[in-house]
Amino acid sequence: MVEGLYIHIPFCANKCPYCDFVSFVSEPSKEYLELLKRELELSKDLPFDLKTVYLGGGTPSLYPTKLWREFFKDLDTRGVKEITMECNPESYKRGDFEELLELGINRLSFGVQSFLEKNLRFLGRWHSSKEGIRAILEAKSAGYENLSIDLIYGLPGQTLQDLREELKVIKDLPITHLSAYLLTPYEDTLFGHLWQKGELKLPSDEQIEEMFLFLSEELSSMGFEHYEISNFAKEGYRCAHNLLYWSHKEFLGLGVSAWSFINKKRFGNYRNLEKYRRAVLQGEKPIEMEESLEGEELLKDYLFVALRTRDGVPKEVLPNIPDHIREFFLEEGDRVKLSKRGWLLINEILLELWDEVANP
């Protein structure tokens, strides 16, 4: 049963130097919204029990709200509990937020990334710290209760004092959720190229661990539950859409490069906009790659997503944890989860678990 709908909007005003998502620096296309509707029609045979919708990107907030009004006219969102839109702080004003709320978009995720001007400039963001604060406060005054922000840490030269300054600002804002992402020099990004050439000096593993634990402890003291490696939420405000991913529930992805997980299969759409367009106009599902998951592979996939969360997995899924990595696991009732130190080493730990799964 498909419970989540992810909609990828690939257009951006500029390409951030750290971003490895499929996005194009161009004006948002009205035709693209029509293609999304057509693609959804191609999957109308699937069993739906839709609980969440997530508009991600790219920059969904590049579209004027009147176009979102037209788009949602044709989208049946009865029974949907959470509809999230990713927004850049400079995109919308209070009146726009009021319109979005009327459309049923009841959760906003702001790509703030930092409240320090030096960091914003380094990260290639166009908004200022004041604009980030303004957007959050205006969304709140427009009636939003469910507000999230993104924060990037692990920048060159970043200190714990810098993070303290960020948290001072965050403490006074009406946000209910925060995603803290480690700056990663992905291969096909500007930062990735600079890092490969030795021109981007990132913090050491020890410094990253210190920052990670500092954020976890400080945000916890501010009332945020550290419920997934990179995510923190006030009580009752975990991201329902992302929880579908991490609990192996079925979801459908629409748009360029969007991924889906249905009937024990992961499949991804064309990353090329023209190939995607051509397929949809021809009445074909725009699938570029597909992977069936059975047995051991399905279990590995489940462990990969579920062990990212504070809830972990049922004990029967991991009855035999290898002794040399047991120190990184915690048991709570009938569930097993990774400790915070375990989260920091999750990739290495998963490799050890793969051996256990393959050779029990």
mmCIF file of C-alpha atoms in Angstrom:
data_model
loop_
_atom_site.group_PDB
_atom_site.id
_atom_site.type_symbol
_atom_site.label_atom_id
_atom_site.label_comp_id
_atom_site.label_asym_id
_atom_site.label_seq_id
_atom_site.Cartn_x
_atom_site.Cartn_y
_atom_site.Cartn_z
ATOM 1 C CA MET A 1 0.000 0.000 0.000
ATOM 2 C CA VAL A 2 1.507 3.348 -1.083
ATOM 3 C CA GLU A 3 1.461 5.651 1.951
ATOM 4 C CA GLY A 4 3.811 8.429 0.834
ATOM 5 C CA LEU A 5 4.136 10.596 -2.261
ATOM 6 C CA TYR A 6 7.430 12.367 -2.977
ATOM 7 C CA ILE A 7 7.393 15.065 -5.672
ATOM 8 C CA HIS A 8 10.756 16.271 -6.962
ATOM 9 C CA ILE A 9 11.028 19.839 -8.242
ATOM 10 C CA PRO A 10 14.424 20.099 -9.983
ATOM 11 C CA PHE A 11 14.661 23.851 -10.604
ATOM 12 C CA CYS A 12 16.972 26.218 -8.691
ATOM 13 C CA ALA A 13 18.000 29.849 -8.922
ATOM 14 C CA ASN A 14 21.631 28.763 -8.472
ATOM 15 C CA LYS A 15 23.561 25.563 -7.827
ATOM 16 C CA CYS A 16 24.935 25.351 -4.302
ATOM 17 C CA PRO A 17 28.540 24.070 -4.192
ATOM 18 C CA TYR A 18 27.675 21.192 -1.825
ATOM 19 C CA CYS A 19 24.488 19.930 -3.509
ATOM 20 C CA ASP A 20 24.482 16.553 -5.255
ATOM 21 C CA PHE A 21 20.727 16.383 -5.892
ATOM 22 C CA VAL A 22 19.515 16.489 -9.484
ATOM 23 C CA SER A 23 18.676 20.142 -10.090
ATOM 24 C CA PHE A 24 18.875 22.631 -12.937
ATOM 25 C CA VAL A 25 19.542 26.362 -12.791
ATOM 26 C CA SER A 26 16.546 27.635 -14.732
ATOM 27 C CA GLU A 27 13.105 29.177 -14.384
ATOM 28 C CA PRO A 28 10.537 26.722 -13.023
ATOM 29 C CA SER A 29 8.544 25.175 -15.849
ATOM 30 C CA LYS A 30 4.737 25.222 -15.752
ATOM 31 C CA GLU A 31 4.769 22.258 -18.145
ATOM 32 C CA TYR A 32 6.715 20.248 -15.557
ATOM 33 C CA LEU A 33 3.789 20.442 -13.127
ATOM 34 C CA GLU A 34 1.566 18.995 -15.843
ATOM 35 C CA LEU A 35 4.073 16.195 -16.417
ATOM 36 C CA LEU A 36 3.933 15.340 -12.719
ATOM 37 C CA LYS A 37 0.151 14.977 -12.926
ATOM 38 C CA ARG A 38 0.480 12.758 -15.990
ATOM 39 C CA GLU A 39 3.066 10.606 -14.269
ATOM 40 C CA LEU A 40 0.776 10.160 -11.269
ATOM 41 C CA GLU A 41 -1.972 9.011 -13.650
ATOM 42 C CA LEU A 42 0.373 6.298 -14.928
ATOM 43 C CA SER A 43 0.405 4.819 -11.406
ATOM 44 C CA LYS A 44 -3.315 5.053 -10.676
ATOM 45 C CA ASP A 45 -3.499 1.233 -10.674
ATOM 46 C CA LEU A 46 -1.435 1.091 -7.466
ATOM 47 C CA PRO A 47 -3.192 0.644 -4.108
ATOM 48 C CA PHE A 48 -2.997 4.005 -2.292
ATOM 49 C CA ASP A 49 -3.550 4.837 1.347
ATOM 50 C CA LEU A 50 -1.837 8.211 1.176
ATOM 51 C CA LYS A 51 -0.724 9.651 4.503
ATOM 52 C CA THR A 52 2.069 12.053 3.500
ATOM 53 C CA VAL A 53 3.112 14.238 0.564
ATOM 54 C CA TYR A 54 6.571 15.793 0.321
ATOM 55 C CA LEU A 55 7.532 18.514 -2.171
ATOM 56 C CA GLY A 56 11.331 18.465 -2.384
ATOM 57 C CA GLY A 57 14.016 19.692 -4.686
ATOM 58 C CA GLY A 58 15.604 21.608 -6.078
ATOM 59 C CA THR A 59 13.513 24.538 -4.943
ATOM 60 C CA PRO A 60 9.738 23.981 -4.888
ATOM 61 C CA SER A 61 9.279 27.520 -3.577
ATOM 62 C CA LEU A 62 10.452 28.964 -6.913
ATOM 63 C CA TYR A 63 6.915 28.390 -8.169
ATOM 64 C CA PRO A 64 4.406 31.176 -7.385
ATOM 65 C CA THR A 65 1.663 30.032 -5.034
ATOM 66 C CA LYS A 66 -1.018 30.441 -7.723
ATOM 67 C CA LEU A 67 0.558 27.560 -9.660
ATOM 68 C CA TRP A 68 0.562 25.389 -6.564
ATOM 69 C CA ARG A 69 -3.133 26.204 -6.187
ATOM 70 C CA GLU A 70 -3.758 24.864 -9.706
ATOM 71 C CA PHE A 71 -1.623 21.801 -9.046
ATOM 72 C CA PHE A 72 -3.370 20.817 -5.821
ATOM 73 C CA LYS A 73 -6.796 21.157 -7.459
ATOM 74 C CA ASP A 74 -6.120 17.863 -9.218
ATOM 75 C CA LEU A 75 -4.452 16.082 -6.299
ATOM 76 C CA ASP A 76 -6.633 14.048 -3.971
ATOM 77 C CA THR A 77 -5.242 14.698 -0.500
ATOM 78 C CA ARG A 78 -8.198 13.450 1.535
ATOM 79 C CA GLY A 79 -6.858 11.567 4.528
ATOM 80 C CA VAL A 80 -3.341 12.956 4.112
ATOM 81 C CA LYS A 81 -1.970 13.955 7.516
ATOM 82 C CA GLU A 82 1.229 15.758 6.512
ATOM 83 C CA ILE A 83 2.114 17.773 3.397
ATOM 84 C CA THR A 84 5.619 19.238 3.451
ATOM 85 C CA MET A 85 7.159 21.825 1.147
ATOM 86 C CA GLU A 86 10.862 22.660 1.076
ATOM 87 C CA CYS A 87 11.347 26.432 0.905
ATOM 88 C CA ASN A 88 14.203 28.845 0.453
ATOM 89 C CA PRO A 89 13.917 31.685 2.987
ATOM 90 C CA GLU A 90 13.915 34.365 0.278
ATOM 91 C CA SER A 91 11.082 32.832 -1.759
ATOM 92 C CA TYR A 92 7.832 33.658 0.019
ATOM 93 C CA LYS A 93 6.267 36.299 2.274
ATOM 94 C CA ARG A 94 3.516 36.009 4.885
ATOM 95 C CA GLY A 95 0.686 36.174 2.326
ATOM 96 C CA ASP A 96 2.231 33.305 0.396
ATOM 97 C CA PHE A 97 2.493 31.201 3.546
ATOM 98 C CA GLU A 98 -1.190 31.844 4.272
ATOM 99 C CA GLU A 99 -2.072 30.602 0.776
ATOM 100 C CA LEU A 100 0.062 27.479 1.139
ATOM 101 C CA LEU A 101 -1.607 26.669 4.449
ATOM 102 C CA GLU A 102 -5.038 27.032 2.817
ATOM 103 C CA LEU A 103 -3.956 24.497 0.183
ATOM 104 C CA GLY A 104 -3.270 21.945 2.901
ATOM 105 C CA ILE A 105 0.517 22.303 2.932
ATOM 106 C CA ASN A 106 0.832 22.083 6.706
ATOM 107 C CA ARG A 107 4.590 21.623 7.124
ATOM 108 C CA LEU A 108 7.422 23.814 5.827
ATOM 109 C CA SER A 109 11.099 22.896 5.718
ATOM 110 C CA PHE A 110 13.365 25.922 5.303
ATOM 111 C CA GLY A 111 16.792 25.517 3.694
ATOM 112 C CA VAL A 112 18.388 27.920 6.145
ATOM 113 C CA GLN A 113 21.712 25.980 6.443
ATOM 114 C CA SER A 114 23.182 28.581 8.827
ATOM 115 C CA PHE A 115 22.418 31.771 10.742
ATOM 116 C CA LEU A 116 26.003 33.042 10.446
ATOM 117 C CA GLU A 117 26.713 35.271 7.452
ATOM 118 C CA LYS A 118 30.195 33.861 6.868
ATOM 119 C CA ASN A 119 28.761 30.360 6.576
ATOM 120 C CA LEU A 120 25.949 31.426 4.270
ATOM 121 C CA ARG A 121 28.430 33.040 1.885
ATOM 122 C CA PHE A 122 30.720 29.990 1.968
ATOM 123 C CA LEU A 123 27.771 27.682 1.244
ATOM 124 C CA GLY A 124 26.659 29.793 -1.720
ATOM 125 C CA ARG A 125 23.312 30.720 -0.192
ATOM 126 C CA TRP A 126 21.564 33.826 -1.464
ATOM 127 C CA HIS A 127 19.606 34.710 1.651
ATOM 128 C CA SER A 128 20.908 36.504 4.734
ATOM 129 C CA SER A 129 20.566 35.435 8.340
ATOM 130 C CA LYS A 130 17.851 38.078 8.801
ATOM 131 C CA GLU A 131 15.904 36.671 5.855
ATOM 132 C CA GLY A 132 16.089 33.195 7.362
ATOM 133 C CA ILE A 133 14.687 34.461 10.656
ATOM 134 C CA ARG A 134 12.047 36.579 8.889
ATOM 135 C CA ALA A 135 10.752 33.654 6.832
ATOM 136 C CA ILE A 136 10.324 31.446 9.897
ATOM 137 C CA LEU A 137 8.579 34.150 11.923
ATOM 138 C CA GLU A 138 6.265 35.093 9.034
ATOM 139 C CA ALA A 139 5.341 31.452 8.460
ATOM 140 C CA LYS A 140 4.533 31.154 12.156
ATOM 141 C CA SER A 141 2.397 34.309 12.093
ATOM 142 C CA ALA A 142 0.592 32.945 9.017
ATOM 143 C CA GLY A 143 -0.554 29.997 11.133
ATOM 144 C CA TYR A 144 2.138 27.350 10.724
ATOM 145 C CA GLU A 145 2.804 25.131 13.719
ATOM 146 C CA ASN A 146 5.024 22.542 12.006
ATOM 147 C CA LEU A 147 8.234 24.292 10.936
ATOM 148 C CA SER A 148 11.571 22.654 10.184
ATOM 149 C CA ILE A 149 14.984 23.994 9.236
ATOM 150 C CA ASP A 150 18.125 22.508 7.710
ATOM 151 C CA LEU A 151 21.501 23.199 9.289
ATOM 152 C CA ILE A 152 24.878 22.245 7.805
ATOM 153 C CA TYR A 153 27.864 21.627 10.083
ATOM 154 C CA GLY A 154 31.425 20.395 9.683
ATOM 155 C CA LEU A 155 32.522 23.413 7.645
ATOM 156 C CA PRO A 156 36.218 24.285 7.231
ATOM 157 C CA GLY A 157 37.432 26.069 10.356
ATOM 158 C CA GLN A 158 34.099 25.703 12.143
ATOM 159 C CA THR A 159 34.294 25.647 15.945
ATOM 160 C CA LEU A 160 31.976 24.662 18.779
ATOM 161 C CA GLN A 161 31.608 28.379 19.493
ATOM 162 C CA ASP A 162 30.227 28.837 15.971
ATOM 163 C CA LEU A 163 27.665 26.120 16.695
ATOM 164 C CA ARG A 164 26.798 27.801 19.993
ATOM 165 C CA GLU A 165 26.051 30.999 18.057
ATOM 166 C CA GLU A 166 23.774 29.061 15.703
ATOM 167 C CA LEU A 167 21.911 27.470 18.611
ATOM 168 C CA LYS A 168 21.431 30.829 20.336
ATOM 169 C CA VAL A 169 19.391 31.951 17.343
ATOM 170 C CA ILE A 170 17.561 28.632 16.978
ATOM 171 C CA LYS A 171 16.563 28.618 20.656
ATOM 172 C CA ASP A 172 14.361 31.687 20.172
ATOM 173 C CA LEU A 173 12.696 30.536 16.938
ATOM 174 C CA PRO A 174 9.305 28.759 16.757
ATOM 175 C CA ILE A 175 10.638 25.659 15.016
ATOM 176 C CA THR A 176 9.524 22.137 15.844
ATOM 177 C CA HIS A 177 12.040 20.156 13.797
ATOM 178 C CA LEU A 178 15.674 20.465 12.739
ATOM 179 C CA SER A 179 17.818 18.490 10.291
ATOM 180 C CA ALA A 180 21.569 18.807 10.907
ATOM 181 C CA TYR A 181 23.619 17.544 7.972
ATOM 182 C CA LEU A 182 27.359 16.998 7.920
ATOM 183 C CA LEU A 183 29.000 18.838 5.024
ATOM 184 C CA THR A 184 30.011 16.085 2.608
ATOM 185 C CA PRO A 185 32.165 16.766 -0.491
ATOM 186 C CA TYR A 186 30.155 14.653 -2.939
ATOM 187 C CA GLU A 187 32.039 13.677 -6.074
ATOM 188 C CA ASP A 188 30.149 15.709 -8.693
ATOM 189 C CA THR A 189 29.904 18.954 -6.711
ATOM 190 C CA LEU A 190 32.172 21.991 -6.623
ATOM 191 C CA PHE A 191 33.176 21.177 -3.049
ATOM 192 C CA GLY A 192 33.894 17.598 -4.132
ATOM 193 C CA HIS A 193 36.268 18.783 -6.857
ATOM 194 C CA LEU A 194 38.010 21.187 -4.459
ATOM 195 C CA TRP A 195 38.352 18.475 -1.811
ATOM 196 C CA GLN A 196 39.855 16.020 -4.316
ATOM 197 C CA LYS A 197 42.450 18.645 -5.253
ATOM 198 C CA GLY A 198 43.268 19.279 -1.606
ATOM 199 C CA GLU A 199 41.838 22.802 -1.713
ATOM 200 C CA LEU A 200 39.027 22.171 0.774
ATOM 201 C CA LYS A 201 40.157 21.382 4.321
ATOM 202 C CA LEU A 202 37.423 19.719 6.337
ATOM 203 C CA PRO A 203 37.400 19.025 10.096
ATOM 204 C CA SER A 204 39.012 15.830 11.378
ATOM 205 C CA ASP A 205 36.964 12.781 12.403
ATOM 206 C CA GLU A 206 37.557 13.722 16.042
ATOM 207 C CA GLN A 207 36.251 17.257 15.482
ATOM 208 C CA ILE A 208 33.204 15.943 13.614
ATOM 209 C CA GLU A 209 32.402 13.547 16.470
ATOM 210 C CA GLU A 210 32.709 16.426 18.935
ATOM 211 C CA MET A 211 30.337 18.589 16.863
ATOM 212 C CA PHE A 212 27.837 15.746 16.391
ATOM 213 C CA LEU A 213 27.663 14.963 20.109
ATOM 214 C CA PHE A 214 27.559 18.665 21.001
ATOM 215 C CA LEU A 215 24.565 19.253 18.704
ATOM 216 C CA SER A 216 22.827 16.163 20.041
ATOM 217 C CA GLU A 217 23.263 17.172 23.679
ATOM 218 C CA GLU A 218 22.445 20.861 23.215
ATOM 219 C CA LEU A 219 19.378 20.272 21.062
ATOM 220 C CA SER A 220 18.154 17.630 23.511
ATOM 221 C CA SER A 221 18.438 20.211 26.301
ATOM 222 C CA MET A 222 16.266 22.509 24.142
ATOM 223 C CA GLY A 223 13.507 19.909 23.954
ATOM 224 C CA PHE A 224 14.417 18.245 20.652
ATOM 225 C CA GLU A 225 14.441 14.456 20.445
ATOM 226 C CA HIS A 226 17.387 13.102 18.436
ATOM 227 C CA TYR A 227 15.277 10.521 16.601
ATOM 228 C CA GLU A 228 17.428 9.842 13.505
ATOM 229 C CA ILE A 229 21.103 10.376 12.735
ATOM 230 C CA SER A 230 20.523 13.818 11.230
ATOM 231 C CA ASN A 231 17.089 14.712 12.589
ATOM 232 C CA PHE A 232 15.708 16.274 15.757
ATOM 233 C CA ALA A 233 12.078 16.931 16.653
ATOM 234 C CA LYS A 234 9.969 18.447 19.400
ATOM 235 C CA GLU A 235 7.463 15.993 20.864
ATOM 236 C CA GLY A 236 4.861 15.048 18.264
ATOM 237 C CA TYR A 237 6.749 16.613 15.362
ATOM 238 C CA ARG A 238 8.828 13.825 13.858
ATOM 239 C CA CYS A 239 8.724 14.007 10.047
ATOM 240 C CA ALA A 240 6.008 11.487 9.164
ATOM 241 C CA HIS A 241 7.093 11.283 5.526
ATOM 242 C CA ASN A 242 10.706 10.412 6.287
ATOM 243 C CA LEU A 243 9.552 7.878 8.863
ATOM 244 C CA LEU A 244 7.931 5.987 5.968
ATOM 245 C CA TYR A 245 11.370 5.680 4.345
ATOM 246 C CA TRP A 246 13.052 4.518 7.530
ATOM 247 C CA SER A 247 10.376 1.955 8.409
ATOM 248 C CA HIS A 248 10.264 0.365 4.935
ATOM 249 C CA LYS A 249 6.750 1.596 4.115
ATOM 250 C CA GLU A 250 5.826 2.011 0.446
ATOM 251 C CA PHE A 251 6.149 5.372 -1.271
ATOM 252 C CA LEU A 252 5.897 6.679 -4.830
ATOM 253 C CA GLY A 253 8.297 9.266 -6.235
ATOM 254 C CA LEU A 254 7.248 11.618 -9.023
ATOM 255 C CA GLY A 255 9.529 13.738 -11.186
ATOM 256 C CA VAL A 256 13.055 13.719 -12.511
ATOM 257 C CA SER A 257 15.393 11.446 -10.485
ATOM 258 C CA ALA A 258 12.668 10.580 -7.957
ATOM 259 C CA TRP A 259 12.900 7.170 -6.275
ATOM 260 C CA SER A 260 10.086 4.834 -5.214
ATOM 261 C CA PHE A 261 9.820 1.747 -3.011
ATOM 262 C CA ILE A 262 6.869 -0.478 -3.921
ATOM 263 C CA ASN A 263 6.325 -4.252 -3.849
ATOM 264 C CA LYS A 264 9.853 -4.866 -2.514
ATOM 265 C CA LYS A 265 11.346 -2.939 -5.438
ATOM 266 C CA ARG A 266 13.319 0.293 -5.502
ATOM 267 C CA PHE A 267 13.125 2.141 -8.796
ATOM 268 C CA GLY A 268 14.382 5.512 -9.932
ATOM 269 C CA ASN A 269 13.219 7.896 -12.644
ATOM 270 C CA TYR A 270 15.333 9.338 -15.431
ATOM 271 C CA ARG A 271 17.823 11.930 -14.218
ATOM 272 C CA ASN A 272 17.715 13.647 -17.613
ATOM 273 C CA LEU A 273 14.826 16.128 -17.885
ATOM 274 C CA GLU A 274 14.204 15.599 -21.599
ATOM 275 C CA LYS A 275 14.204 11.792 -21.272
ATOM 276 C CA TYR A 276 11.777 12.107 -18.383
ATOM 277 C CA ARG A 277 9.536 14.450 -20.381
ATOM 278 C CA ARG A 278 9.549 12.242 -23.472
ATOM 279 C CA ALA A 279 8.631 9.099 -21.541
ATOM 280 C CA VAL A 280 5.729 10.724 -19.694
ATOM 281 C CA LEU A 281 4.322 12.319 -22.858
ATOM 282 C CA GLN A 282 4.436 8.906 -24.515
ATOM 283 C CA GLY A 283 2.439 7.436 -21.659
ATOM 284 C CA GLU A 284 5.353 5.422 -20.297
ATOM 285 C CA LYS A 285 6.542 5.296 -16.710
ATOM 286 C CA PRO A 286 9.846 7.244 -16.720
ATOM 287 C CA ILE A 287 11.821 4.544 -14.906
ATOM 288 C CA GLU A 288 15.569 4.441 -15.573
ATOM 289 C CA MET A 289 16.672 1.804 -13.056
ATOM 290 C CA GLU A 290 15.034 -0.842 -10.913
ATOM 291 C CA GLU A 291 16.166 -3.220 -8.188
ATOM 292 C CA SER A 292 14.170 -6.112 -6.753
ATOM 293 C CA LEU A 293 14.850 -6.864 -3.098
ATOM 294 C CA GLU A 294 14.322 -10.351 -1.716
ATOM 295 C CA GLY A 295 15.626 -12.296 1.247
ATOM 296 C CA GLU A 296 19.066 -11.172 2.339
ATOM 297 C CA GLU A 297 19.031 -8.069 0.130
ATOM 298 C CA LEU A 298 15.669 -6.948 1.529
ATOM 299 C CA LEU A 299 16.963 -7.410 5.086
ATOM 300 C CA LYS A 300 20.117 -5.419 4.309
ATOM 301 C CA ASP A 301 18.030 -2.626 2.838
ATOM 302 C CA TYR A 302 15.802 -2.573 5.929
ATOM 303 C CA LEU A 303 18.764 -2.475 8.312
ATOM 304 C CA PHE A 304 20.341 0.343 6.286
ATOM 305 C CA VAL A 305 17.326 2.617 6.825
ATOM 306 C CA ALA A 306 15.925 1.424 10.165
ATOM 307 C CA LEU A 307 19.199 1.528 12.126
ATOM 308 C CA ARG A 308 19.426 5.232 11.317
ATOM 309 C CA THR A 309 16.568 5.806 13.742
ATOM 310 C CA ARG A 310 16.283 5.950 17.497
ATOM 311 C CA ASP A 311 13.653 3.204 17.331
ATOM 312 C CA GLY A 312 16.028 0.726 15.698
ATOM 313 C CA VAL A 313 14.715 -2.732 14.765
ATOM 314 C CA PRO A 314 12.937 -5.630 16.517
ATOM 315 C CA LYS A 315 15.334 -7.968 18.342
ATOM 316 C CA GLU A 316 14.340 -10.916 16.179
ATOM 317 C CA VAL A 317 15.755 -9.096 13.138
ATOM 318 C CA LEU A 318 19.208 -9.001 14.756
ATOM 319 C CA PRO A 319 19.391 -12.000 17.095
ATOM 320 C CA ASN A 320 23.172 -12.364 16.761
ATOM 321 C CA ILE A 321 25.166 -9.144 16.902
ATOM 322 C CA PRO A 322 28.904 -9.843 16.461
ATOM 323 C CA ASP A 323 30.771 -9.433 19.773
ATOM 324 C CA HIS A 324 33.303 -6.950 18.383
ATOM 325 C CA ILE A 325 30.590 -4.386 17.543
ATOM 326 C CA ARG A 326 28.109 -5.121 20.344
ATOM 327 C CA GLU A 327 29.321 -2.073 22.307
ATOM 328 C CA PHE A 328 27.686 0.167 19.682
ATOM 329 C CA PHE A 329 24.215 -1.302 20.249
ATOM 330 C CA LEU A 330 21.577 -0.657 22.891
ATOM 331 C CA GLU A 331 18.570 -2.798 23.817
ATOM 332 C CA GLU A 332 15.252 -1.260 24.822
ATOM 333 C CA GLY A 333 12.407 -3.669 25.476
ATOM 334 C CA ASP A 334 11.992 -5.805 22.384
ATOM 335 C CA ARG A 335 14.057 -3.540 20.144
ATOM 336 C CA VAL A 336 17.743 -3.078 19.280
ATOM 337 C CA LYS A 337 19.222 0.245 18.178
ATOM 338 C CA LEU A 338 22.551 1.933 17.626
ATOM 339 C CA SER A 339 24.036 4.228 20.237
ATOM 340 C CA LYS A 340 25.083 7.738 19.209
ATOM 341 C CA ARG A 341 28.647 6.523 18.809
ATOM 342 C CA GLY A 342 27.227 3.723 16.700
ATOM 343 C CA TRP A 343 25.489 6.264 14.477
ATOM 344 C CA LEU A 344 28.836 7.923 13.849
ATOM 345 C CA LEU A 345 30.222 4.599 12.602
ATOM 346 C CA ILE A 346 27.078 3.293 10.951
ATOM 347 C CA ASN A 347 28.648 2.504 7.560
ATOM 348 C CA GLU A 348 31.421 0.416 9.089
ATOM 349 C CA ILE A 349 28.996 -1.318 11.452
ATOM 350 C CA LEU A 350 26.628 -2.184 8.614
ATOM 351 C CA LEU A 351 29.468 -3.829 6.712
ATOM 352 C CA GLU A 352 30.111 -6.067 9.721
ATOM 353 C CA LEU A 353 26.406 -6.856 9.964
ATOM 354 C CA TRP A 354 26.297 -7.791 6.272
ATOM 355 C CA ASP A 355 28.850 -10.504 6.998
ATOM 356 C CA GLU A 356 26.674 -11.751 9.851
ATOM 357 C CA VAL A 357 23.574 -11.759 7.642
ATOM 358 C CA ALA A 358 25.379 -13.561 4.817
ATOM 359 C CA ASN A 359 27.119 -16.055 7.146
ATOM 360 C CA PRO A 360 24.941 -16.497 10.226
#
